[in-house]
Coordinates of C-alpha atoms and ligand atoms in Angstrom, one line a residue:
X18 CA 105.3 157.6 76.1
X19 CA 104.8 161.4 76.6
X20 CA 101.2 163.0 75.0
X21 CA 101.4 166.2 73.0
X22 CA 105.2 166.2 71.8
X23 CA 106.1 166.6 68.6
X24 CA 108.6 163.5 67.4
X25 CA 111.5 165.8 67.7
X26 CA 110.7 167.5 70.8
X27 CA 110.1 164.0 72.2
X28 CA 113.5 162.5 71.2
X29 CA 115.1 165.4 72.4
X30 CA 113.7 165.1 75.9
X31 CA 114.7 161.5 76.2
X32 CA 118.4 162.6 74.9
X33 CA 118.3 165.3 77.5
X34 CA 116.6 163.2 80.1
X35 CA 118.3 159.6 80.7
X36 CA 117.0 158.0 83.7
X37 CA 113.6 159.2 82.9
X38 CA 112.5 159.5 87.3
X39 CA 109.3 159.2 87.4
X40 CA 109.0 162.2 89.3
X41 CA 110.7 164.2 86.4
X42 CA 109.2 167.1 84.5
X43 CA 110.4 168.9 81.1
X44 CA 108.9 171.5 79.0
X45 CA 106.1 171.3 76.6
X46 CA 105.6 173.1 73.3
X47 CA 103.6 175.5 75.0
X48 CA 106.0 175.9 77.5
X49 CA 104.5 174.4 80.8
X50 CA 105.5 171.3 82.1
X51 CA 104.7 168.0 81.6
X52 CA 105.6 165.2 84.0
X53 CA 107.8 162.6 82.6
X54 CA 106.7 158.8 83.8
X55 CA 109.2 155.9 83.3
X56 CA 109.6 153.5 80.0
X57 CA 109.0 150.6 81.9
X58 CA 108.3 150.0 85.2
X59 CA 106.2 147.6 87.7
X60 CA 104.4 148.7 91.3
X61 CA 103.2 146.0 93.6
X62 CA 101.7 145.5 96.9
X63 CA 101.0 142.6 99.6
X64 CA 98.0 144.3 101.3
X65 CA 97.4 147.0 103.8
X66 CA 95.6 147.3 106.8
X67 CA 96.6 148.2 110.5
X68 CA 100.0 147.4 110.1
X69 CA 101.9 148.9 113.2
X70 CA 106.0 149.0 114.1
X71 CA 104.8 147.8 117.7
X72 CA 103.3 144.6 115.8
X73 CA 106.0 143.8 113.7
X74 CA 109.6 142.6 115.1
X75 CA 112.7 143.7 112.8
X76 CA 112.9 140.0 111.9
X77 CA 109.2 140.1 110.2
X78 CA 110.0 143.7 108.7
X79 CA 113.0 142.2 107.0
X80 CA 111.3 139.0 105.5
X81 CA 108.1 141.2 104.2
X82 CA 111.0 143.8 102.8
X83 CA 113.1 140.9 101.6
X84 CA 109.5 139.0 99.9
X85 CA 109.0 142.4 98.4
X86 CA 112.2 142.5 97.0
X87 CA 111.9 139.3 95.3
X88 CA 108.9 139.8 93.5
X89 CA 110.3 143.2 92.2
X90 CA 112.9 141.5 91.0
X91 CA 111.0 139.0 89.0
X92 CA 108.6 141.2 87.4
X93 CA 111.7 143.8 86.6
X94 CA 113.4 140.9 84.8
X95 CA 110.7 140.3 82.7
X96 CA 109.8 144.4 81.2
X97 CA 114.4 145.0 81.3
X98 CA 114.3 141.5 78.8
X99 CA 111.5 143.5 76.8
X100 CA 108.5 141.2 77.8
X101 CA 105.0 141.9 78.4
X102 CA 103.4 144.0 81.2
X103 CA 100.7 140.9 81.4
X104 CA 104.1 138.6 82.0
X105 CA 105.7 140.5 85.1
X106 CA 103.0 141.4 86.7
X107 CA 102.0 137.4 86.7
X108 CA 105.7 136.9 87.4
X109 CA 105.1 139.6 90.9
X110 CA 102.2 137.7 92.1
X111 CA 103.0 134.3 91.3
X112 CA 106.6 135.3 94.0
X113 CA 103.9 136.6 96.6
X114 CA 101.2 133.7 96.5
X115 CA 104.3 131.2 96.8
X116 CA 105.4 133.5 100.2
X117 CA 103.2 132.2 103.2
X118 CA 103.9 136.1 104.7
X119 CA 101.1 137.3 102.0
X120 CA 97.2 136.7 102.5
X121 CA 97.5 135.1 99.0
X122 CA 97.9 132.1 97.1
X123 CA 100.0 129.7 100.3
X124 CA 99.0 132.4 103.0
X125 CA 95.7 132.5 102.8
X126 CA 93.4 133.6 105.6
X127 CA 90.6 131.1 106.6
X128 CA 86.9 131.0 106.2
X129 CA 84.3 130.8 109.0
X130 CA 84.4 126.9 107.5
X131 CA 87.9 126.6 108.6
X132 CA 89.0 126.7 104.6
X133 CA 90.4 128.6 102.2
X134 CA 88.9 130.1 99.0
X135 CA 91.1 132.1 97.3
X136 CA 90.2 134.9 94.3
X137 CA 92.3 136.3 91.7
X138 CA 92.0 138.2 88.6
X139 CA 94.3 139.7 85.9
X140 CA 93.3 142.4 83.2
X141 CA 95.1 143.5 80.0
X142 CA 95.4 147.1 79.5
X143 CA 95.7 147.1 75.5
X144 CA 92.2 145.3 75.2
X145 CA 90.7 145.1 78.4
X146 CA 90.6 141.8 78.4
X147 CA 90.5 140.4 81.6
X148 CA 90.1 137.3 83.8
X149 CA 89.0 136.2 86.5
X150 CA 88.7 133.1 89.5
X151 CA 86.6 132.8 93.0
X152 CA 86.7 130.8 95.7
X153 CA 88.7 128.3 94.1
X154 CA 90.6 125.4 96.9
X155 CA 93.3 123.5 95.2
X156 CA 95.0 126.0 93.0
X157 CA 98.5 126.7 94.1
X158 CA 98.7 129.8 92.3
X159 CA 95.2 131.1 91.3
X160 CA 96.7 134.2 89.2
X161 CA 98.2 131.6 86.7
X162 CA 94.2 130.4 86.5
X163 CA 92.8 133.8 86.2
X164 CA 95.4 134.2 83.0
X165 CA 93.9 130.9 81.7
X166 CA 90.2 132.2 82.0
X167 CA 91.1 135.3 80.3
X168 CA 93.0 133.6 77.2
X169 CA 91.5 130.2 77.1
X170 CA 88.1 130.7 77.7
X171 CA 85.2 133.1 76.4
X172 CA 84.4 134.0 79.6
X173 CA 85.7 136.4 82.3
X174 CA 85.1 135.1 85.2
X175 CA 84.6 131.4 87.2
X176 CA 83.9 130.9 90.4
X177 CA 84.2 127.6 93.1
X178 CA 84.2 124.2 91.6
X179 CA 83.5 125.1 87.8
X180 CA 86.6 127.4 88.1
X181 CA 88.4 123.9 89.2
X182 CA 87.1 122.0 86.6
X183 CA 88.2 124.6 83.9
X184 CA 91.3 124.4 85.5
X185 CA 91.5 120.9 84.9
X186 CA 92.2 121.1 81.5
X187 CA 94.9 122.3 82.0
X188 CA 98.7 122.1 83.4
X189 CA 98.2 123.8 86.8
X190 CA 99.8 122.9 89.7
X191 CA 97.1 121.5 92.1
X192 CA 97.8 121.1 95.7
X193 CA 95.9 119.4 98.7
X194 CA 94.3 121.8 100.8
X195 CA 96.3 121.7 103.6
X196 CA 98.9 123.2 101.6
X197 CA 97.3 126.4 102.8
X198 CA 97.5 125.7 106.1
X199 CA 99.7 128.4 108.1
X200 CA 99.6 128.8 111.7
X201 CA 99.5 132.4 112.0
X202 CA 96.0 132.2 109.5
X203 CA 94.5 130.0 111.7
X204 CA 94.9 131.4 114.9
X205 CA 93.6 134.9 113.2
X206 CA 90.8 132.6 112.6
X207 CA 90.4 131.3 116.1
X208 CA 90.7 135.1 117.1
X209 CA 88.2 136.6 114.8
X210 CA 85.7 133.9 116.0
X211 CA 86.2 134.2 119.3
X212 CA 85.7 138.1 118.9
X213 CA 82.6 137.3 117.6
X214 CA 80.6 135.6 120.5
X215 CA 81.4 138.7 121.9
X216 CA 79.9 141.6 119.1
X217 CA 79.3 141.6 115.8
X218 CA 81.3 145.1 115.5
X219 CA 84.6 142.7 115.5
X220 CA 84.3 142.6 111.2
X221 CA 85.1 146.6 111.4
X222 CA 87.3 146.3 114.4
X223 CA 89.5 143.2 113.7
X224 CA 91.9 143.6 110.9
X225 CA 91.5 139.8 109.2
X226 CA 92.6 141.0 105.9
X227 CA 96.0 142.0 105.4
X228 CA 98.0 140.5 103.0
X229 CA 96.5 140.5 99.3
X230 CA 98.7 140.5 96.7
X231 CA 98.8 142.9 93.7
X232 CA 100.7 144.2 90.7
X233 CA 100.9 146.6 87.3
X234 CA 103.3 147.5 85.2
X235 CA 104.1 149.3 81.9
X236 CA 105.8 147.7 79.6
X237 CA 108.8 149.1 77.2
X238 CA 105.4 149.0 74.2
X239 CA 103.8 151.5 76.6
X240 CA 100.8 148.5 77.4
X241 CA 99.8 148.1 80.6
X242 CA 98.7 144.7 83.0
X243 CA 97.3 144.4 86.3
X244 CA 97.1 141.4 88.2
X245 CA 95.4 140.4 92.3
X246 CA 95.4 137.6 93.9
X247 CA 94.0 137.0 97.7
X248 CA 92.5 134.8 100.2
X249 CA 89.8 137.0 101.0
X250 CA 89.0 138.2 104.7
X251 CA 89.2 135.6 107.4
X252 CA 86.0 134.2 108.7
X253 CA 84.6 135.0 105.4
X254 CA 81.4 133.6 105.0
X255 CA 80.3 130.6 102.6
X256 CA 80.9 132.0 99.1
X257 CA 81.8 135.6 99.9
X258 CA 83.6 137.0 97.3
X259 CA 86.0 140.1 97.4
X260 CA 86.8 142.8 95.2
X261 CA 89.8 141.1 94.2
X262 CA 87.9 139.1 91.2
X263 CA 85.5 142.3 90.1
X264 CA 87.0 143.8 87.2
X265 CA 87.0 147.8 88.0
X266 CA 86.8 147.0 91.9
X267 CA 89.9 145.5 92.4
X268 CA 91.6 145.0 89.7
X269 CA 91.5 147.6 86.1
X270 CA 93.8 148.4 83.4
X271 CA 93.4 150.4 80.1
X272 CA 96.0 151.4 77.9
X273 CA 93.5 154.5 77.8
X274 CA 94.6 155.9 81.6
X275 CA 95.6 153.3 83.8
X276 CA 96.8 149.7 85.6
X277 CA 94.7 149.3 89.5
X278 CA 95.3 146.8 91.7
X279 CA 93.7 147.3 95.5
X280 CA 93.5 146.0 99.0
X281 CA 91.9 146.7 101.5
X282 CA 88.0 145.8 102.6
X283 CA 86.4 144.3 99.7
X284 CA 82.5 145.2 100.1
X285 CA 83.6 148.7 100.2
X286 CA 86.0 148.6 97.0
X287 CA 83.3 146.9 95.0
X288 CA 80.3 149.2 96.3
X289 CA 82.8 152.3 95.4
X290 CA 84.2 150.7 91.8
X291 CA 87.5 151.3 93.3
X292 CA 89.8 150.9 90.6
X293 CA 88.0 151.2 87.4
X294 CA 86.8 154.7 89.2
X295 CA 90.5 156.0 89.3
X296 CA 91.2 155.4 85.8
X297 CA 88.2 156.9 84.7
X298 CA 88.5 160.4 86.6
X299 CA 91.8 160.2 84.3
X300 CA 89.9 159.7 81.4
X301 CA 87.1 161.5 82.2
X302 CA 88.0 164.7 84.2
X303 CA 91.8 164.9 83.2
X304 CA 93.4 163.8 86.5
X305 CA 96.6 163.0 87.2
X306 CA 97.1 159.1 88.5
X307 CA 97.7 160.6 91.8
X308 CA 95.4 163.0 91.8
X309 CA 92.6 160.2 91.1
X310 CA 94.0 158.0 93.7
X311 CA 93.9 160.2 96.2
X312 CA 90.0 161.6 95.7
X313 CA 89.0 158.2 95.3
X314 CA 91.3 156.1 98.0
X315 CA 92.1 158.9 100.7
X316 CA 88.4 160.9 99.7
X317 CA 85.3 158.8 98.1
X318 CA 86.6 155.6 100.5
X319 CA 87.5 157.7 103.5
X320 CA 83.7 159.2 103.3
X321 CA 82.3 155.9 103.1
X322 CA 84.4 153.9 105.7
X323 CA 86.6 152.3 104.0
X324 CA 89.8 151.0 104.5
X325 CA 92.4 149.7 102.3
X326 CA 94.9 151.1 99.4
X327 CA 95.9 151.0 95.6
X328 CA 99.2 150.7 93.7
X329 CA 99.0 151.9 90.0
X330 CA 101.0 152.9 86.9
X331 CA 99.3 155.2 84.1
X332 CA 99.8 155.5 80.2
X333 CA 103.2 157.9 80.6
X334 CA 104.6 155.8 83.3
X335 CA 104.1 157.7 86.3
X336 CA 103.3 155.7 89.4
X337 CA 101.0 155.8 92.8
X338 CA 101.1 154.1 96.0
X339 CA 98.3 155.4 98.1
X340 CA 96.8 154.5 101.1
X341 CA 94.6 155.5 104.0
X342 CA 95.8 152.6 106.5
X343 CA 98.9 152.9 108.9
X344 CA 100.4 150.8 106.6
X345 CA 100.6 148.7 103.5
X346 CA 103.3 146.4 102.3
X347 CA 104.3 147.8 99.2
X348 CA 107.0 148.6 96.5
X349 CA 108.2 149.6 92.8
X350 CA 111.0 149.3 90.5
X351 CA 111.0 151.6 87.5
X352 CA 113.5 151.5 84.4
X353 CA 116.0 154.4 86.0
X354 CA 115.8 154.1 89.3
X355 CA 116.4 152.1 92.4
X356 CA 113.8 149.6 93.5
X357 CA 111.9 150.6 97.1
X358 CA 110.0 149.0 99.4
X359 CA 108.1 150.1 102.4
X360 CA 105.7 148.6 105.0
X361 CA 104.6 151.5 107.1
X362 CA 102.7 154.4 105.8
X363 CA 104.5 157.6 107.1
X364 CA 107.7 155.6 104.9
X365 CA 106.2 157.7 101.7
X366 CA 106.0 156.6 98.4
X367 CA 110.0 156.4 97.8
X368 CA 109.9 159.1 95.1
Ligands
LIG406 N1 90.5 143.2 99.2 C1 90.4 141.7 99.5 C2 88.8 141.2 100.1 O1 88.4 142.0 100.6 C3 91.2 141.5 100.9 C4 92.5 142.3 100.7 O2 92.5 143.2 100.5 O3 93.3 142.1 102.2 O4 88.8 139.9 100.1

């Protein structure tokens, strides 16, 4: 669990530090301190953006907290029972895909044509195995299809009709496109299209993407996994694919460093290869997960004008929830600690 430890020192640390809080530190053999991560746990997000208190009723806030809590419970139960990080992230993401509150699965945003085109990806930190789908229109839980791409095909990414042909070989729930209709997302499309008639800057101004979902986990065996699912961005054009199914941009996991799931303005996340960049900084520069996430989300991305956030968990069980927007629906539940959910930036990360 903790690098640089002798087995005896490691066992002693475990005996002396029941609970393994993610922000505890413990003595290293050279007399320094080293962060003590959680043995297992998961971190989730339900999208980042201009999420302001004045725009959310208390009732709405409570609905988001409840949905995040339900996703945490689904994922944590898998980990607690000794299940894999991959099973845990899928369980958490499916709960959020099924909730109309989030821009993924049921609550996906609309394209400029008034359709819903969904993207999803998974990655397994054990062996860098990955699977993704882009632009699917009839799959109830795209994250399950992404996993099938990883496990049942020699490929990494299937797009459009081909993804649905691949899906038809499996016992995967399909729905009519109307399943993805929600009044709120439809009205957001009308607003975006009206604004577009006035100014092309609407693309930057209008908050069109809140609600992408994602989860990262570390299991009892120390394996990491990441999963992300989205409807993309309101009023996106024909065939537009965001960062979510681009491995390394919106989704990445490697047991050598960390597992990351992102949310935000996808084009910037693709150009900055955000998820891999965070893990690469840990691997090559020796940064902690938080240092790497800060450098990329609060530094590099801001410098390029990209808005959004990321959640992550590393090989030692340390976690991050980092955002450069006023809000990100988010939460975590790690072994030895209570579950935490939050919406606004000023609520911090619960550690
Ligand atoms: N990153 C997603 C996309 O660009 C949107 C989001 O995270 O809300 O498709």
